[in-house]
Coordinates of N, CA and C in Angstrom, one line a residue:
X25 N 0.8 -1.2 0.0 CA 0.0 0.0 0.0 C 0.9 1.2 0.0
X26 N 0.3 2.6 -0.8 CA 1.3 3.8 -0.9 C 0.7 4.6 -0.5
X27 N 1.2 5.5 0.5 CA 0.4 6.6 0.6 C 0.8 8.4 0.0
X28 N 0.0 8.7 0.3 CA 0.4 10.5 -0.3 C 1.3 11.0 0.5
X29 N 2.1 11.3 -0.3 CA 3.4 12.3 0.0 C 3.2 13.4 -0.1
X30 N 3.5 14.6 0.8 CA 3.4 16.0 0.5 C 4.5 16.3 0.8
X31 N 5.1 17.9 0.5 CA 5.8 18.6 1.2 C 4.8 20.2 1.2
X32 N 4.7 20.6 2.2 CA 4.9 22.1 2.1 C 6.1 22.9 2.7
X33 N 6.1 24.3 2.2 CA 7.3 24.9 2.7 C 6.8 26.4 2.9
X34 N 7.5 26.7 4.5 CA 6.7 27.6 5.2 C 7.9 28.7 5.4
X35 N 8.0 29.7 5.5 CA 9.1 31.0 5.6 C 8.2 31.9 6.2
X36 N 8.9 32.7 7.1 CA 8.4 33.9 7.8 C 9.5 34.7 8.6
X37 N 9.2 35.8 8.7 CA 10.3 36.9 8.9 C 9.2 38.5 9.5
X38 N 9.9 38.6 10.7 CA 9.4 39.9 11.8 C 10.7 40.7 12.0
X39 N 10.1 42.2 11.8 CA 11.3 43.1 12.2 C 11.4 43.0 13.3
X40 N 12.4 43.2 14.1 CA 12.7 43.2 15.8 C 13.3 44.7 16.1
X41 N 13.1 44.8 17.4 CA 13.1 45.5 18.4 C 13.9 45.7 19.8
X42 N 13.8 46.3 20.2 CA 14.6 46.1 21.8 C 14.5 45.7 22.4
X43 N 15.0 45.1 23.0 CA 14.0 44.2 24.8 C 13.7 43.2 23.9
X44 N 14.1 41.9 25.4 CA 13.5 40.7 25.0 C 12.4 40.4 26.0
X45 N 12.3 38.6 25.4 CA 12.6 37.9 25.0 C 11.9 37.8 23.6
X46 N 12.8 36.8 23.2 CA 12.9 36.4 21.8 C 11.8 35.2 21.7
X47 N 10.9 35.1 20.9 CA 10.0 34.0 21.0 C 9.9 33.3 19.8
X48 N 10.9 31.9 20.0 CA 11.2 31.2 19.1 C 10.3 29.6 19.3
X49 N 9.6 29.6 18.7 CA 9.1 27.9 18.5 C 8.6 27.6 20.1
X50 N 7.8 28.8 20.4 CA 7.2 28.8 21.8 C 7.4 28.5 23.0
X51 N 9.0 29.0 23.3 CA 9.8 29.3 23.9 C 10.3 30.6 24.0
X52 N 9.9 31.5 25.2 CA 11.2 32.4 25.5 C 12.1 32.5 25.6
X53 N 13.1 33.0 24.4 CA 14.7 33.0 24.6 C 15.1 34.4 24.8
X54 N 15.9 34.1 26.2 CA 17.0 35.5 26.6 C 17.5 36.1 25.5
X55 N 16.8 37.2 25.4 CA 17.5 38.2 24.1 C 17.6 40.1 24.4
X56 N 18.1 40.8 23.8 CA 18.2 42.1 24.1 C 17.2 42.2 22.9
X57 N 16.8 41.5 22.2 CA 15.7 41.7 21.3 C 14.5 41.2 20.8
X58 N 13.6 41.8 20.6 CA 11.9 40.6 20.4 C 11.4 40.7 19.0
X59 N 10.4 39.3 18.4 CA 10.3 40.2 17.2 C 9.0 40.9 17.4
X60 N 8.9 41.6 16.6 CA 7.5 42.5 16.4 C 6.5 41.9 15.7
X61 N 5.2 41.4 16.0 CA 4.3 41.3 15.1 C 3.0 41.2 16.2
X62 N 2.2 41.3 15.2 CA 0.4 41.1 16.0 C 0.3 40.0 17.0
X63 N 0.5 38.9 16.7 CA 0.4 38.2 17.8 C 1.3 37.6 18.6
X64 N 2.0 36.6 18.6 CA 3.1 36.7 19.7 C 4.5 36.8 18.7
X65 N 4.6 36.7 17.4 CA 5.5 36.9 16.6 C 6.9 36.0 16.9
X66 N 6.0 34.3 16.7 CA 6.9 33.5 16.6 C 7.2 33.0 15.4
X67 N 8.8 33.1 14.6 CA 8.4 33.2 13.4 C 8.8 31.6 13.3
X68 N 9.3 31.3 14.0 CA 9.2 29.4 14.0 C 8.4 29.1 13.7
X69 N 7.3 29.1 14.4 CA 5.7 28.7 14.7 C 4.6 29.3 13.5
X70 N 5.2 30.2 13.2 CA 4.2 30.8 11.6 C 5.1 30.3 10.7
X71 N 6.5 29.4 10.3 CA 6.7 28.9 9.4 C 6.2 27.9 9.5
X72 N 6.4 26.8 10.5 CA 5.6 25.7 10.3 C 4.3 25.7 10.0
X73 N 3.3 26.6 10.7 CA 2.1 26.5 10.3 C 1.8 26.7 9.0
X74 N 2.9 27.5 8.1 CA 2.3 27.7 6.7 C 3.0 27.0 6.3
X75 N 4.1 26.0 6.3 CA 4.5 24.8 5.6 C 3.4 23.7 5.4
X76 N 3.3 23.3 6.9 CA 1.7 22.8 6.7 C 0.6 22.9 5.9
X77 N 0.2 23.7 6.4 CA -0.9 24.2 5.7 C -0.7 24.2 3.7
X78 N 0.1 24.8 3.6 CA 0.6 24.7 2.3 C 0.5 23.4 1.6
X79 N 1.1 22.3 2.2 CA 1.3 20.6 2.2 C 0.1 20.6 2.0
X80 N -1.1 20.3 2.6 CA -2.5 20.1 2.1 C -3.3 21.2 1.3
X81 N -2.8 22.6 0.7 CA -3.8 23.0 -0.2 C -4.4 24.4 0.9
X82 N -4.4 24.5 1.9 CA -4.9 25.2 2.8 C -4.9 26.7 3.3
X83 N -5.7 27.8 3.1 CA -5.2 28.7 3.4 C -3.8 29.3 3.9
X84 N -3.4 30.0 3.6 CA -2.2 30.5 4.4 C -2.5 31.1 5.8
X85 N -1.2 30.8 6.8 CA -1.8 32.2 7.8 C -2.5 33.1 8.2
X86 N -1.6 34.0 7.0 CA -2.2 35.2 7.0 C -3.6 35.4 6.9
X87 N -4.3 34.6 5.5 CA -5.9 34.6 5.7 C -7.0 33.7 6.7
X88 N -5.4 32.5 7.4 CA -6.4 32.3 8.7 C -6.4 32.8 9.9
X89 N -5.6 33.4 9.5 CA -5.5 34.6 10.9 C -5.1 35.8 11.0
X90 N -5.7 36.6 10.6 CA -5.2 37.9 9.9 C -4.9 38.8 10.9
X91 N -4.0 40.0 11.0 CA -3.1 40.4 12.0 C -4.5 41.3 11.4
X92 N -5.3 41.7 11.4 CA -6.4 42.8 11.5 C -7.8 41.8 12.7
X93 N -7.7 41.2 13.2 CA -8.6 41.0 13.8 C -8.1 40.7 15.3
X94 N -8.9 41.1 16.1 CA -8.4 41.2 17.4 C -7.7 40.2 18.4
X95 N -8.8 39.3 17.5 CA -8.6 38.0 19.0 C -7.3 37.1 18.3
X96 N -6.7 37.8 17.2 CA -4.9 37.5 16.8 C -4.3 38.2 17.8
X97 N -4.3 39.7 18.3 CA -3.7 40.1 19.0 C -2.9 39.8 20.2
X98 N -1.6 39.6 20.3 CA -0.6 38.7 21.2 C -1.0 37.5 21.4
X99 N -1.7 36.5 20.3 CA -2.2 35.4 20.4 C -0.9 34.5 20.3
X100 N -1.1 33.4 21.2 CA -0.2 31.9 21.1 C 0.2 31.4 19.8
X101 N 1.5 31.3 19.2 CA 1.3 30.9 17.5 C 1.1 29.2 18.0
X102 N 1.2 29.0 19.0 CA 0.8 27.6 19.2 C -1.1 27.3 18.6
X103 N -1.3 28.1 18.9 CA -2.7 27.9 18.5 C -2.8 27.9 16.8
X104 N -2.2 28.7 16.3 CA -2.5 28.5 14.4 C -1.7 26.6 14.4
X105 N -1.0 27.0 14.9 CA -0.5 25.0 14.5 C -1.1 24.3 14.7
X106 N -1.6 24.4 16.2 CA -2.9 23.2 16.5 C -3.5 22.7 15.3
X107 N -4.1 24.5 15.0 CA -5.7 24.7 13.6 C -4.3 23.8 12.4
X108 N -3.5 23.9 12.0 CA -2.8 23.7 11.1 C -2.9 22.3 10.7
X109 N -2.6 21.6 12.2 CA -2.0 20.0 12.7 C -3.8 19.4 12.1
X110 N -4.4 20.4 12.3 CA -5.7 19.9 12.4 C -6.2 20.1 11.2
X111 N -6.5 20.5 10.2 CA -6.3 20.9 9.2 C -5.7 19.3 7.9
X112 N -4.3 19.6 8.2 CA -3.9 18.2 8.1 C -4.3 16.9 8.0
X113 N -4.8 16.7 9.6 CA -5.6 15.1 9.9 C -6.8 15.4 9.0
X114 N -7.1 16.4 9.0 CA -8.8 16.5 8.3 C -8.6 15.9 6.5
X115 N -7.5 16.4 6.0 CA -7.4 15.8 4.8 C -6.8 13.9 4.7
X116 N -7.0 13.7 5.7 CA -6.6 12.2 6.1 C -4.7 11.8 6.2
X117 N -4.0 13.1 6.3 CA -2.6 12.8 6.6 C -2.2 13.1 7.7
X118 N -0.9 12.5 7.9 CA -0.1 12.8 9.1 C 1.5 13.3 8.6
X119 N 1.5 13.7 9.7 CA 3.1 14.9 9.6 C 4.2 13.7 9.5
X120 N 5.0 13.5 8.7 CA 6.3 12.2 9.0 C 7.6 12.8 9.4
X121 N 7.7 14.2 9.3 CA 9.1 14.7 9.4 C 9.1 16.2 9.3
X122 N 9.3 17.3 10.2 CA 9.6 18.4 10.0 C 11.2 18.7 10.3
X123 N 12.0 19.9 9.2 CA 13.3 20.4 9.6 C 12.6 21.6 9.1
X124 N 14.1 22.7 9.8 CA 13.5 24.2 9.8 C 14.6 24.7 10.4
X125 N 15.0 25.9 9.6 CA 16.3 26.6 9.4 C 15.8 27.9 9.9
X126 N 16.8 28.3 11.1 CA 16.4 29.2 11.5 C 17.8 30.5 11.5
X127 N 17.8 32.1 10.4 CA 18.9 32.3 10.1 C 18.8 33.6 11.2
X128 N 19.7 33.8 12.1 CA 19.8 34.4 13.3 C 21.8 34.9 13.5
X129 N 22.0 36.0 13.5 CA 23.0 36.3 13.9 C 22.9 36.1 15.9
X130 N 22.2 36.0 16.0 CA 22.0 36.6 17.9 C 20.5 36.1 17.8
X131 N 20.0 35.7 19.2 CA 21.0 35.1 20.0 C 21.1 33.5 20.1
X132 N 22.0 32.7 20.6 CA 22.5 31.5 20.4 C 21.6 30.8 20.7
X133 N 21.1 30.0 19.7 CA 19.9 29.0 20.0 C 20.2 27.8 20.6
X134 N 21.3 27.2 20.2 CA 21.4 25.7 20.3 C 21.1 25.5 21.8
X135 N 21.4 26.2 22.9 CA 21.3 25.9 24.2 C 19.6 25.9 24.6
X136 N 19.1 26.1 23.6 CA 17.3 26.2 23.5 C 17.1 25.0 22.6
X137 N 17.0 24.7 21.8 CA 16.6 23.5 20.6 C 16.1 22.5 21.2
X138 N 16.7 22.1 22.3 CA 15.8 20.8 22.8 C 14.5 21.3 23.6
X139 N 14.1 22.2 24.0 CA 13.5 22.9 24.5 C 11.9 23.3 23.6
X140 N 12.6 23.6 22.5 CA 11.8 24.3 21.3 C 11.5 22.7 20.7
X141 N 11.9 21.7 20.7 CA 11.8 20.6 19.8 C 10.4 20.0 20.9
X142 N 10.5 20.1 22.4 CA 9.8 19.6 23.1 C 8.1 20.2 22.8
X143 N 8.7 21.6 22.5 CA 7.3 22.1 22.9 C 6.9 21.8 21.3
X144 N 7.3 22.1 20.5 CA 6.7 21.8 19.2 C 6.2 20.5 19.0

């Protein structure tokens, strides 16, 4: 028996600011800088969701959650994944493998990644 193979591929990018923390893959990381966006502006967590999402055909972020409506406002990006993860099962697949490049001069992740891998 074969089953369907997808890939989607998700990218996302927030200007940052002063003061941390850094909110990577829904984890607070010690940073002198945060990113900026409507909701909690994990850009981890909004790539995945729109890799996903992408993989089955499915709105993007942005129109499932649009930084113009309130109840996005400093919202959990854990929550677009859930909808994402969910999303997914509804087309009758499952996730077999995520990687994700994260390009950062500052600040040093690796001492986080197991951390970020848990909560993801």
């Amino acid at each position: 028996m074969t089953f369907p193979f997808r890939v989607g591929l998700g990218f996302d990018t927030h200007r940052l600011g002063n003061g941390g923390p850094l909110r990577i893959g829904g984890i607070d990381v010690p940073a002198e800088i945060h990113a900026i966006g409507h909701s909690d502006a994990d850009v981890l967590l909004h790539a995945i969701t729109d890799s996903l999402l992408g993989a089955v055909a499915e709105p993007d972020i942005g129109r499932l959650f649009p930084d113009t409506a309130d109840e996005n406002h400093r919202r959990d990006s854990a929550d677009f994944l859930v909808e994402a993860v969910r999303r997914v099962r509804h087309h009758g697949m499952e996730i077999g493998n995520l990687d994700c490049v994260i390009l950062a001069q500052q600040p040093r992740l690796a001492p986080h990644t197991d951390a970020i891998r848990q909560r993801i």
